[in-house]
C-alpha cells in the first residue's frame, strides 16, 4: 500500500498479468524436498518461492520452556536478503516476528499438541523470492510440511489473500497490486471445518467490499487446500517424479 | 523405474475416512465422522477404520523393545537416547554394590537394547532388561516403517536373517543393529532401505526375497572361486 500507480492496474476487467479479478496465480506445491528435515515443502506461488521445514516433535531445552501438558510449537518466518528488490536486512524484524506469531497461532489450532507433552515442534519458513502474499504461501507450505513430518493434525490449513485494487475487489494480489492497491486481506482457512485461523487486514474496505474479499479469499483457500492434499498424495502415488505446474 | 502397486489408499490429515464406525489409531472423531489425523495409508477393518502412518517420530510404548545410545550416567542409572522426543531411563539395580562405578556396566556411547517397562502421562519412560550390543553396525530408519521390516509374523525379518546369514536386531524405534560379514551386512542395509522406500507397496516380501537371493548367489560364487 502507499503511493498511487501512474498507470491503471486493471484494464478492461483484466489485471496486469492478464488475470481476471477472481483468479489465482499459478501454484506449484511439492512435499518432502529436504532430506535432513523430518518434513518439508516447497511452494511456488506466482513469483513467490517459499520453502518450509519441520523438525520434531523433539526434546525441548532449556527445560523451563517445556510444557507438561502439550508440545510447544515454534515458528520462524524469515525472508532471504535477496528475496526483494532492495536488499532486506537479514534477521528478524518487527514484520517477520509478527508473521511468525500469526502463523504459529493458526497452526496451533490444527496440530494435536497434547499428544506430545514436554516436546517441541519447530517450523521454519524461508522466503526465497517475494511477490506479495508470502505469509499465505508460508502458512500453506508449513502445514504441508507438518503433515509430511507425520505430525498428527486435525486438518491442513490453507492460506490465501484477497485485496482491493483500483476500487475493485480482487483475489491473490501480486507485488504491483500490493504496492499500489488500496487494501490487502490475508486469510488462513480450514475448509472442512469452515474455520478462519488467520485474518488480517491492511487498507480500507467498506462492509460490502470486505464481505466480497473474504468470500474470494475463502474460495481461493479451498483451491489451495485441494492442491496441498494432492501434493502430499503425489509423494507416494508416483515414484519421485518432480511436481508439475498446475 | 517401474510403477509399484499401492497397498492401500493414501490419505492426508483431515480426509474423511468413514461415518458411524469406531475410530482406530491415527484418526479422530468429528461429529459422527472419522477423519485421518496423519498422512498415511487407509486401513479398513470390520468394525473400525485406522491410518497406517508413513512418517513421524517413534513414541515410546510399554513393552516395546528398543535400541539406543547411552547419553548420560549418574548414580541413579543411565539415560538412553532412542531417536524419539523422549529418552528412556534405565534405573540401577537396588541390590547393586553402591560403590561400583555405573560406568563399569554401561558408559556414554554404548549401544544397548532395552525393553520399555513403563511410560507415564508426561512420557517419562523407564526401561528394563538391558543388553549391550558390541561391534556390528547401526542403521536408523523411519520408525513407522519398522512393522514392514519385521513383516507379518516376522516373515520379512526371517528372510533377512536367514538369507544373509547375519545377526539382525530390530528396535521398535527404528534403530536396527546388524552384525556379520561386511558384504552380507551391506546387502541387508540395502534391503532394509528398499523396504523403507517401498513400504507402501504390495508384494514387498517377494521382491526383497528375490533381490537377496540374487546378491547371495554372487557372494557365494565369489567365495567358491577364491577357494579354488
GROMACS .gro file of C-alpha atoms in nm:
model
  474
    1UNK     CA    1   0.000   0.000   0.000
    2UNK     CA    2   0.106   0.360  -0.027
    3UNK     CA    3   0.171   0.562  -0.344
    4UNK     CA    4  -0.051   0.562  -0.646
    5UNK     CA    5   0.036   0.389  -0.969
    6UNK     CA    6   0.085   0.614  -1.271
    7UNK     CA    7  -0.089   0.359  -1.493
    8UNK     CA    8  -0.418   0.182  -1.420
    9UNK     CA    9  -0.382  -0.161  -1.259
   10UNK     CA   10  -0.698  -0.302  -1.412
   11UNK     CA   11  -0.770  -0.253  -1.782
   12UNK     CA   12  -1.094  -0.381  -1.931
   13UNK     CA   13  -1.152  -0.614  -1.637
   14UNK     CA   14  -0.807  -0.768  -1.671
   15UNK     CA   15  -0.515  -0.730  -1.436
   16UNK     CA   16  -0.152  -0.654  -1.521
   17UNK     CA   17  -0.067  -1.021  -1.571
   18UNK     CA   18  -0.390  -1.091  -1.758
   19UNK     CA   19  -0.578  -1.248  -1.469
   20UNK     CA   20  -0.944  -1.193  -1.401
   21UNK     CA   21  -1.028  -1.040  -1.059
   22UNK     CA   22  -1.126  -1.382  -0.920
   23UNK     CA   23  -0.826  -1.574  -1.048
   24UNK     CA   24  -0.526  -1.718  -0.861
   25UNK     CA   25  -0.167  -1.710  -0.979
   26UNK     CA   26  -0.019  -2.042  -1.097
   27UNK     CA   27   0.081  -2.255  -0.798
   28UNK     CA   28   0.316  -2.547  -0.754
   29UNK     CA   29   0.340  -2.739  -0.425
   30UNK     CA   30   0.592  -3.014  -0.361
   31UNK     CA   31   0.619  -3.215  -0.038
   32UNK     CA   32   0.932  -3.378   0.101
   33UNK     CA   33   1.201  -3.171  -0.070
   34UNK     CA   34   1.457  -3.174   0.213
   35UNK     CA   35   1.621  -3.499   0.320
   36UNK     CA   36   1.751  -3.392   0.659
   37UNK     CA   37   1.428  -3.237   0.786
   38UNK     CA   38   1.151  -3.454   0.934
   39UNK     CA   39   0.907  -3.289   0.694
   40UNK     CA   40   0.936  -3.025   0.428
   41UNK     CA   41   0.753  -2.847   0.149
   42UNK     CA   42   0.836  -2.611  -0.134
   43UNK     CA   43   0.576  -2.372  -0.271
   44UNK     CA   44   0.593  -2.160  -0.584
   45UNK     CA   45   0.303  -1.921  -0.592
   46UNK     CA   46   0.329  -1.685  -0.887
   47UNK     CA   47   0.672  -1.533  -0.835
   48UNK     CA   48   0.679  -1.627  -0.465
   49UNK     CA   49   0.919  -1.902  -0.368
   50UNK     CA   50   0.889  -2.036  -0.014
   51UNK     CA   51   1.044  -2.339   0.149
   52UNK     CA   52   0.925  -2.482   0.482
   53UNK     CA   53   1.093  -2.738   0.706
   54UNK     CA   54   0.961  -2.913   1.016
   55UNK     CA   55   1.173  -3.071   1.287
   56UNK     CA   56   1.023  -3.272   1.568
   57UNK     CA   57   0.847  -3.341   1.789
   58UNK     CA   58   1.182  -3.335   1.967
   59UNK     CA   59   1.320  -3.279   2.316
   60UNK     CA   60   1.290  -2.918   2.426
   61UNK     CA   61   1.579  -2.749   2.602
   62UNK     CA   62   1.618  -2.547   2.821
   63UNK     CA   63   1.378  -2.740   3.042
   64UNK     CA   64   1.193  -2.439   3.181
   65UNK     CA   65   1.040  -2.379   2.837
   66UNK     CA   66   0.876  -2.722   2.841
   67UNK     CA   67   0.503  -2.755   2.889
   68UNK     CA   68   0.398  -3.069   3.077
   69UNK     CA   69   0.058  -3.081   2.910
   70UNK     CA   70   0.139  -3.022   2.545
   71UNK     CA   71   0.408  -2.965   2.285
   72UNK     CA   72   0.546  -2.618   2.222
   73UNK     CA   73   0.509  -2.507   1.861
   74UNK     CA   74   0.785  -2.275   1.744
   75UNK     CA   75   0.760  -2.098   1.410
   76UNK     CA   76   1.011  -1.883   1.229
   77UNK     CA   77   0.921  -1.690   0.917
   78UNK     CA   78   1.224  -1.538   0.754
   79UNK     CA   79   1.291  -1.350   0.432
   80UNK     CA   80   1.618  -1.402   0.249
   81UNK     CA   81   1.817  -1.079   0.196
   82UNK     CA   82   1.784  -1.134  -0.182
   83UNK     CA   83   1.409  -1.205  -0.175
   84UNK     CA   84   1.309  -0.846  -0.254
   85UNK     CA   85   1.428  -0.563  -0.485
   86UNK     CA   86   1.614  -0.368  -0.217
   87UNK     CA   87   1.831  -0.587  -0.002
   88UNK     CA   88   1.639  -0.695   0.306
   89UNK     CA   89   1.845  -0.653   0.620
   90UNK     CA   90   1.889  -1.009   0.745
   91UNK     CA   91   1.748  -1.130   1.073
   92UNK     CA   92   1.413  -1.099   1.247
   93UNK     CA   93   1.243  -0.761   1.233
   94UNK     CA   94   0.907  -0.630   1.353
   95UNK     CA   95   0.726  -0.763   1.048
   96UNK     CA   96   0.869  -1.115   1.044
   97UNK     CA   97   0.822  -1.157   1.420
   98UNK     CA   98   0.456  -1.069   1.375
   99UNK     CA   99   0.411  -1.306   1.083
  100UNK     CA  100   0.581  -1.587   1.275
  101UNK     CA  101   0.335  -1.529   1.558
  102UNK     CA  102   0.018  -1.525   1.349
  103UNK     CA  103   0.129  -1.836   1.159
  104UNK     CA  104   0.208  -2.012   1.486
  105UNK     CA  105  -0.137  -1.929   1.621
  106UNK     CA  106  -0.300  -2.055   1.301
  107UNK     CA  107  -0.112  -2.385   1.316
  108UNK     CA  108  -0.177  -2.432   1.687
  109UNK     CA  109  -0.545  -2.467   1.601
  110UNK     CA  110  -0.489  -2.779   1.391
  111UNK     CA  111  -0.192  -2.966   1.543
  112UNK     CA  112  -0.270  -3.218   1.820
  113UNK     CA  113  -0.016  -3.063   2.055
  114UNK     CA  114  -0.144  -3.258   2.356
  115UNK     CA  115  -0.005  -3.581   2.206
  116UNK     CA  116   0.350  -3.467   2.275
  117UNK     CA  117   0.391  -3.324   2.626
  118UNK     CA  118   0.728  -3.162   2.711
  119UNK     CA  119   0.845  -3.165   2.350
  120UNK     CA  120   0.887  -2.900   2.081
  121UNK     CA  121   0.784  -2.889   1.717
  122UNK     CA  122   0.989  -2.647   1.508
  123UNK     CA  123   0.864  -2.498   1.184
  124UNK     CA  124   1.098  -2.290   0.968
  125UNK     CA  125   0.973  -2.095   0.669
  126UNK     CA  126   1.220  -1.927   0.437
  127UNK     CA  127   1.105  -1.685   0.170
  128UNK     CA  128   1.349  -1.711  -0.118
  129UNK     CA  129   1.166  -1.477  -0.350
  130UNK     CA  130   0.880  -1.248  -0.252
  131UNK     CA  131   0.599  -1.119  -0.469
  132UNK     CA  132   0.320  -1.031  -0.221
  133UNK     CA  133   0.122  -1.288  -0.026
  134UNK     CA  134   0.425  -1.456   0.130
  135UNK     CA  135   0.258  -1.510   0.466
  136UNK     CA  136  -0.016  -1.711   0.296
  137UNK     CA  137   0.238  -1.906   0.093
  138UNK     CA  138   0.445  -1.969   0.408
  139UNK     CA  139   0.140  -2.090   0.603
  140UNK     CA  140   0.041  -2.317   0.313
  141UNK     CA  141   0.391  -2.461   0.295
  142UNK     CA  142   0.418  -2.500   0.673
  143UNK     CA  143   0.101  -2.705   0.704
  144UNK     CA  144   0.205  -2.940   0.421
  145UNK     CA  145   0.550  -2.976   0.583
  146UNK     CA  146   0.388  -3.063   0.918
  147UNK     CA  147   0.176  -3.332   0.754
  148UNK     CA  148   0.481  -3.460   0.568
  149UNK     CA  149   0.662  -3.490   0.903
  150UNK     CA  150   0.383  -3.719   1.026
  151UNK     CA  151   0.266  -3.475   1.292
  152UNK     CA  152  -0.095  -3.556   1.389
  153UNK     CA  153  -0.327  -3.272   1.296
  154UNK     CA  154  -0.700  -3.212   1.256
  155UNK     CA  155  -0.666  -3.081   0.904
  156UNK     CA  156  -0.441  -2.881   0.675
  157UNK     CA  157  -0.451  -2.501   0.683
  158UNK     CA  158  -0.468  -2.322   0.352
  159UNK     CA  159  -0.362  -1.960   0.316
  160UNK     CA  160  -0.490  -1.718   0.056
  161UNK     CA  161  -0.526  -1.341   0.027
  162UNK     CA  162  -0.772  -1.105  -0.135
  163UNK     CA  163  -0.742  -0.729  -0.178
  164UNK     CA  164  -0.868  -0.412  -0.336
  165UNK     CA  165  -0.712  -0.258  -0.645
  166UNK     CA  166  -0.842   0.047  -0.832
  167UNK     CA  167  -1.169   0.019  -0.639
  168UNK     CA  168  -1.222  -0.344  -0.741
  169UNK     CA  169  -1.202  -0.641  -0.507
  170UNK     CA  170  -0.955  -0.896  -0.643
  171UNK     CA  171  -0.815  -1.233  -0.537
  172UNK     CA  172  -0.448  -1.301  -0.466
  173UNK     CA  173  -0.258  -0.972  -0.502
  174UNK     CA  174   0.074  -0.960  -0.683
  175UNK     CA  175   0.358  -0.723  -0.596
  176UNK     CA  176   0.243  -0.421  -0.806
  177UNK     CA  177  -0.114  -0.454  -0.682
  178UNK     CA  178   0.004  -0.480  -0.323
  179UNK     CA  179   0.225  -0.172  -0.355
  180UNK     CA  180  -0.022   0.049  -0.538
  181UNK     CA  181  -0.352  -0.107  -0.436
  182UNK     CA  182  -0.593   0.005  -0.165
  183UNK     CA  183  -0.622  -0.299   0.058
  184UNK     CA  184  -0.495  -0.646   0.143
  185UNK     CA  185  -0.677  -0.924   0.332
  186UNK     CA  186  -0.470  -1.235   0.408
  187UNK     CA  187  -0.662  -1.538   0.531
  188UNK     CA  188  -0.580  -1.874   0.689
  189UNK     CA  189  -0.864  -2.119   0.650
  190UNK     CA  190  -0.963  -2.478   0.739
  191UNK     CA  191  -1.211  -2.576   0.466
  192UNK     CA  192  -1.353  -2.890   0.628
  193UNK     CA  193  -1.437  -2.703   0.948
  194UNK     CA  194  -1.521  -2.372   0.779
  195UNK     CA  195  -1.294  -2.213   1.036
  196UNK     CA  196  -1.082  -1.898   0.998
  197UNK     CA  197  -0.749  -1.928   1.178
  198UNK     CA  198  -0.574  -1.621   1.041
  199UNK     CA  199  -0.728  -1.295   0.929
  200UNK     CA  200  -0.552  -0.965   0.891
  201UNK     CA  201  -0.645  -0.650   0.706
  202UNK     CA  202  -0.450  -0.362   0.565
  203UNK     CA  203  -0.611  -0.061   0.396
  204UNK     CA  204  -0.971   0.045   0.366
  205UNK     CA  205  -1.267  -0.176   0.281
  206UNK     CA  206  -1.636  -0.093   0.301
  207UNK     CA  207  -1.852  -0.356   0.469
  208UNK     CA  208  -1.964  -0.494   0.132
  209UNK     CA  209  -1.614  -0.493  -0.010
  210UNK     CA  210  -1.491  -0.678   0.297
  211UNK     CA  211  -1.756  -0.944   0.253
  212UNK     CA  212  -1.673  -1.000  -0.114
  213UNK     CA  213  -1.300  -1.001  -0.038
  214UNK     CA  214  -1.349  -1.260   0.237
  215UNK     CA  215  -1.559  -1.474   0.004
  216UNK     CA  216  -1.295  -1.453  -0.267
  217UNK     CA  217  -1.020  -1.547  -0.022
  218UNK     CA  218  -1.219  -1.844   0.111
  219UNK     CA  219  -1.281  -1.968  -0.243
  220UNK     CA  220  -0.912  -1.930  -0.318
  221UNK     CA  221  -0.814  -2.112   0.001
  222UNK     CA  222  -1.035  -2.406  -0.095
  223UNK     CA  223  -0.847  -2.438  -0.423
  224UNK     CA  224  -0.513  -2.420  -0.241
  225UNK     CA  225  -0.634  -2.686   0.004
  226UNK     CA  226  -0.702  -2.928  -0.283
  227UNK     CA  227  -0.350  -2.864  -0.419
  228UNK     CA  228  -0.196  -2.926  -0.075
  229UNK     CA  229  -0.363  -3.266  -0.043
  230UNK     CA  230  -0.269  -3.355  -0.397
  231UNK     CA  231   0.094  -3.262  -0.330
  232UNK     CA  232   0.108  -3.491  -0.024
  233UNK     CA  233  -0.053  -3.784  -0.202
  234UNK     CA  234   0.165  -3.742  -0.509
  235UNK     CA  235   0.468  -3.814  -0.293
  236UNK     CA  236   0.357  -4.177  -0.269
  237UNK     CA  237   0.148  -4.237  -0.579
  238UNK     CA  238   0.425  -4.153  -0.824
  239UNK     CA  239   0.780  -4.272  -0.795
  240UNK     CA  240   0.960  -3.950  -0.713
  241UNK     CA  241   0.855  -3.764  -1.022
  242UNK     CA  242   0.905  -3.392  -0.988
  243UNK     CA  243   0.594  -3.187  -0.937
  244UNK     CA  244   0.434  -3.025  -1.236
  245UNK     CA  245   0.283  -2.681  -1.270
  246UNK     CA  246  -0.089  -2.687  -1.211
  247UNK     CA  247   1.169  -4.731  -1.252
  248UNK     CA  248   0.859  -4.946  -1.291
  249UNK     CA  249   0.543  -4.834  -1.120
  250UNK     CA  250   0.469  -5.023  -0.800
  251UNK     CA  251   0.118  -5.103  -0.687
  252UNK     CA  252  -0.005  -4.927  -0.374
  253UNK     CA  253  -0.131  -5.150  -0.096
  254UNK     CA  254  -0.392  -4.901   0.023
  255UNK     CA  255  -0.529  -4.557  -0.045
  256UNK     CA  256  -0.306  -4.265   0.062
  257UNK     CA  257  -0.482  -4.020   0.294
  258UNK     CA  258  -0.386  -3.676   0.428
  259UNK     CA  259  -0.483  -3.515   0.761
  260UNK     CA  260  -0.847  -3.413   0.763
  261UNK     CA  261  -0.957  -3.664   0.500
  262UNK     CA  262  -1.295  -3.823   0.570
  263UNK     CA  263  -1.245  -4.198   0.616
  264UNK     CA  264  -1.589  -4.326   0.712
  265UNK     CA  265  -1.905  -4.246   0.904
  266UNK     CA  266  -2.054  -4.419   1.208
  267UNK     CA  267  -1.773  -4.662   1.273
  268UNK     CA  268  -1.532  -4.674   1.564
  269UNK     CA  269  -1.211  -4.484   1.509
  270UNK     CA  270  -0.878  -4.663   1.524
  271UNK     CA  271  -0.524  -4.533   1.555
  272UNK     CA  272  -0.422  -4.202   1.394
  273UNK     CA  273  -0.781  -4.093   1.340
  274UNK     CA  274  -1.017  -3.865   1.527
  275UNK     CA  275  -1.391  -3.822   1.558
  276UNK     CA  276  -1.557  -3.508   1.426
  277UNK     CA  277  -1.927  -3.539   1.494
  278UNK     CA  278  -2.010  -3.884   1.354
  279UNK     CA  279  -1.730  -3.867   1.100
  280UNK     CA  280  -1.398  -4.047   1.134
  281UNK     CA  281  -1.115  -3.839   0.991
  282UNK     CA  282  -0.746  -3.907   0.937
  283UNK     CA  283  -0.511  -3.722   1.170
  284UNK     CA  284  -0.187  -3.811   0.992
  285UNK     CA  285  -0.053  -3.858   0.644
  286UNK     CA  286  -0.061  -4.233   0.570
  287UNK     CA  287  -0.246  -4.533   0.431
  288UNK     CA  288  -0.614  -4.601   0.498
  289UNK     CA  289  -0.671  -4.928   0.681
  290UNK     CA  290  -1.032  -5.050   0.697
  291UNK     CA  291  -1.119  -5.337   0.927
  292UNK     CA  292  -1.456  -5.494   1.003
  293UNK     CA  293  -1.554  -5.268   1.291
  294UNK     CA  294  -1.306  -4.982   1.279
  295UNK     CA  295  -1.101  -4.768   1.048
  296UNK     CA  296  -0.746  -4.652   1.113
  297UNK     CA  297  -0.449  -4.500   0.935
  298UNK     CA  298  -0.106  -4.656   0.895
  299UNK     CA  299   0.131  -4.361   0.920
  300UNK     CA  300   0.412  -4.314   0.668
  301UNK     CA  301   0.613  -4.063   0.871
  302UNK     CA  302   0.659  -3.947   1.226
  303UNK     CA  303   0.876  -3.991   1.532
  304UNK     CA  304   0.879  -4.301   1.749
  305UNK     CA  305   0.652  -4.271   2.052
  306UNK     CA  306   0.760  -4.492   2.345
  307UNK     CA  307   0.513  -4.765   2.438
  308UNK     CA  308   0.538  -5.004   2.733
  309UNK     CA  309   0.653  -5.346   2.619
  310UNK     CA  310   0.844  -5.228   2.312
  311UNK     CA  311   1.199  -5.346   2.252
  312UNK     CA  312   1.416  -5.051   2.151
  313UNK     CA  313   1.782  -4.989   2.073
  314UNK     CA  314   1.952  -4.673   2.192
  315UNK     CA  315   2.270  -4.496   2.288
  316UNK     CA  316   2.369  -4.422   2.649
  317UNK     CA  317   2.385  -4.042   2.671
  318UNK     CA  318   2.418  -3.982   3.045
  319UNK     CA  319   2.528  -4.176   3.350
  320UNK     CA  320   2.466  -4.076   3.711
  321UNK     CA  321   2.438  -4.255   4.041
  322UNK     CA  322   2.073  -4.346   3.981
  323UNK     CA  323   2.124  -4.507   3.644
  324UNK     CA  324   2.155  -4.438   3.275
  325UNK     CA  325   1.973  -4.219   3.025
  326UNK     CA  326   1.929  -4.374   2.682
  327UNK     CA  327   1.856  -4.175   2.369
  328UNK     CA  328   1.621  -4.371   2.142
  329UNK     CA  329   1.568  -4.146   1.839
  330UNK     CA  330   1.242  -4.012   1.982
  331UNK     CA  331   1.125  -3.692   2.157
  332UNK     CA  332   1.159  -3.879   2.486
  333UNK     CA  333   1.466  -4.055   2.629
  334UNK     CA  334   1.429  -4.369   2.846
  335UNK     CA  335   1.584  -4.417   3.188
  336UNK     CA  336   1.741  -4.738   3.300
  337UNK     CA  337   1.749  -4.747   3.678
  338UNK     CA  338   2.037  -4.901   3.861
  339UNK     CA  339   1.956  -5.224   4.045
  340UNK     CA  340   1.884  -5.158   4.409
  341UNK     CA  341   2.098  -5.450   4.521
  342UNK     CA  342   2.389  -5.339   4.309
  343UNK     CA  343   2.705  -5.256   4.503
  344UNK     CA  344   2.667  -4.881   4.576
  345UNK     CA  345   3.040  -4.825   4.544
  346UNK     CA  346   3.056  -4.980   4.198
  347UNK     CA  347   3.105  -4.720   3.926
  348UNK     CA  348   2.798  -4.747   3.699
  349UNK     CA  349   3.027  -4.681   3.402
  350UNK     CA  350   3.177  -5.026   3.459
  351UNK     CA  351   2.848  -5.165   3.325
  352UNK     CA  352   2.746  -4.913   3.059
  353UNK     CA  353   2.921  -4.591   2.970
  354UNK     CA  354   2.831  -4.299   2.745
  355UNK     CA  355   2.825  -4.405   2.381
  356UNK     CA  356   2.744  -4.770   2.445
  357UNK     CA  357   2.470  -4.923   2.234
  358UNK     CA  358   2.208  -5.114   2.434
  359UNK     CA  359   1.880  -5.282   2.361
  360UNK     CA  360   1.617  -5.245   2.634
  361UNK     CA  361   1.252  -5.320   2.689
  362UNK     CA  362   1.032  -5.026   2.786
  363UNK     CA  363   0.885  -5.102   3.128
  364UNK     CA  364   0.654  -4.806   3.174
  365UNK     CA  365   0.559  -4.471   3.022
  366UNK     CA  366   0.374  -4.209   3.226
  367UNK     CA  367   0.144  -3.934   3.105
  368UNK     CA  368   0.435  -3.693   3.075
  369UNK     CA  369   0.604  -3.956   2.859
  370UNK     CA  370   0.879  -4.023   3.109
  371UNK     CA  371   0.994  -4.376   3.031
  372UNK     CA  372   1.165  -4.644   3.233
  373UNK     CA  373   1.349  -4.940   3.084
  374UNK     CA  374   1.432  -5.292   3.191
  375UNK     CA  375   1.626  -5.591   3.061
  376UNK     CA  376   1.931  -5.416   2.915
  377UNK     CA  377   2.159  -5.595   2.675
  378UNK     CA  378   2.479  -5.443   2.542
  379UNK     CA  379   2.532  -5.468   2.168
  380UNK     CA  380   2.902  -5.492   2.092
  381UNK     CA  381   3.051  -5.432   1.748
  382UNK     CA  382   2.827  -5.462   1.446
  383UNK     CA  383   2.663  -5.180   1.260
  384UNK     CA  384   2.373  -4.948   1.339
  385UNK     CA  385   2.110  -4.842   1.088
  386UNK     CA  386   1.847  -4.580   1.166
  387UNK     CA  387   1.528  -4.570   0.962
  388UNK     CA  388   1.182  -4.419   0.990
  389UNK     CA  389   1.028  -4.584   1.299
  390UNK     CA  390   0.687  -4.602   1.136
  391UNK     CA  391   0.824  -4.845   0.877
  392UNK     CA  392   0.956  -5.097   1.129
  393UNK     CA  393   0.638  -5.312   1.111
  394UNK     CA  394   0.720  -5.375   0.745
  395UNK     CA  395   1.083  -5.463   0.821
  396UNK     CA  396   0.955  -5.723   1.068
  397UNK     CA  397   0.666  -5.829   0.847
  398UNK     CA  398   0.360  -6.036   0.915
  399UNK     CA  399   0.456  -6.292   1.183
  400UNK     CA  400   0.820  -6.188   1.140
  401UNK     CA  401   0.819  -6.312   0.779
  402UNK     CA  402   1.037  -6.030   0.645
  403UNK     CA  403   1.280  -6.037   0.936
  404UNK     CA  404   1.307  -6.415   0.899
  405UNK     CA  405   1.400  -6.377   0.533
  406UNK     CA  406   1.659  -6.108   0.611
  407UNK     CA  407   1.822  -6.317   0.883
  408UNK     CA  408   1.815  -6.648   0.703
  409UNK     CA  409   1.927  -6.541   0.358
  410UNK     CA  410   2.202  -6.302   0.466
  411UNK     CA  411   2.342  -6.517   0.748
  412UNK     CA  412   2.370  -6.200   0.958
  413UNK     CA  413   2.264  -6.124   1.311
  414UNK     CA  414   1.982  -5.868   1.295
  415UNK     CA  415   1.825  -5.698   1.599
  416UNK     CA  416   1.534  -5.467   1.525
  417UNK     CA  417   1.426  -5.199   1.773
  418UNK     CA  418   1.069  -5.067   1.753
  419UNK     CA  419   1.217  -4.716   1.750
  420UNK     CA  420   1.364  -4.754   1.401
  421UNK     CA  421   1.716  -4.846   1.509
  422UNK     CA  422   1.849  -5.171   1.365
  423UNK     CA  423   2.168  -5.345   1.475
  424UNK     CA  424   2.346  -5.573   1.228
  425UNK     CA  425   2.647  -5.798   1.258
  426UNK     CA  426   2.810  -6.038   1.015
  427UNK     CA  427   3.049  -6.043   0.719
  428UNK     CA  428   3.084  -5.694   0.577
  429UNK     CA  429   2.932  -5.764   0.235
  430UNK     CA  430   2.637  -5.953   0.380
  431UNK     CA  431   2.566  -5.666   0.620
  432UNK     CA  432   2.580  -5.418   0.333
  433UNK     CA  433   2.331  -5.635   0.146
  434UNK     CA  434   2.088  -5.627   0.441
  435UNK     CA  435   2.131  -5.250   0.476
  436UNK     CA  436   2.039  -5.204   0.110
  437UNK     CA  437   1.740  -5.436   0.152
  438UNK     CA  438   1.615  -5.250   0.461
  439UNK     CA  439   1.648  -4.915   0.286
  440UNK     CA  440   1.448  -5.057  -0.003
  441UNK     CA  441   1.179  -5.173   0.242
  442UNK     CA  442   1.172  -4.822   0.388
  443UNK     CA  443   1.135  -4.665   0.043
  444UNK     CA  444   0.870  -4.906  -0.082
  445UNK     CA  445   0.681  -4.978   0.239
  446UNK     CA  446   0.357  -4.850   0.088
  447UNK     CA  447   0.355  -5.100  -0.199
  448UNK     CA  448   0.228  -5.454  -0.246
  449UNK     CA  449   0.433  -5.772  -0.282
  450UNK     CA  450   0.733  -5.632  -0.099
  451UNK     CA  451   0.839  -5.953   0.078
  452UNK     CA  452   0.868  -6.145  -0.250
  453UNK     CA  453   1.063  -5.865  -0.412
  454UNK     CA  454   1.310  -5.840  -0.124
  455UNK     CA  455   1.345  -6.216  -0.115
  456UNK     CA  456   1.444  -6.237  -0.482
  457UNK     CA  457   1.688  -5.945  -0.452
  458UNK     CA  458   1.860  -6.113  -0.155
  459UNK     CA  459   1.876  -6.447  -0.340
  460UNK     CA  460   2.045  -6.284  -0.637
  461UNK     CA  461   2.301  -6.100  -0.425
  462UNK     CA  462   2.378  -6.404  -0.209
  463UNK     CA  463   2.439  -6.610  -0.522
  464UNK     CA  464   2.704  -6.361  -0.635
  465UNK     CA  465   2.869  -6.360  -0.291
  466UNK     CA  466   2.871  -6.743  -0.273
  467UNK     CA  467   3.014  -6.778  -0.624
  468UNK     CA  468   3.297  -6.541  -0.547
  469UNK     CA  469   3.376  -6.724  -0.225
  470UNK     CA  470   3.389  -7.056  -0.407
  471UNK     CA  471   3.607  -6.902  -0.679
  472UNK     CA  472   3.855  -6.787  -0.415
  473UNK     CA  473   3.873  -7.135  -0.257
  474UNK     CA  474   3.960  -7.294  -0.590
   0.00000   0.00000   0.00000
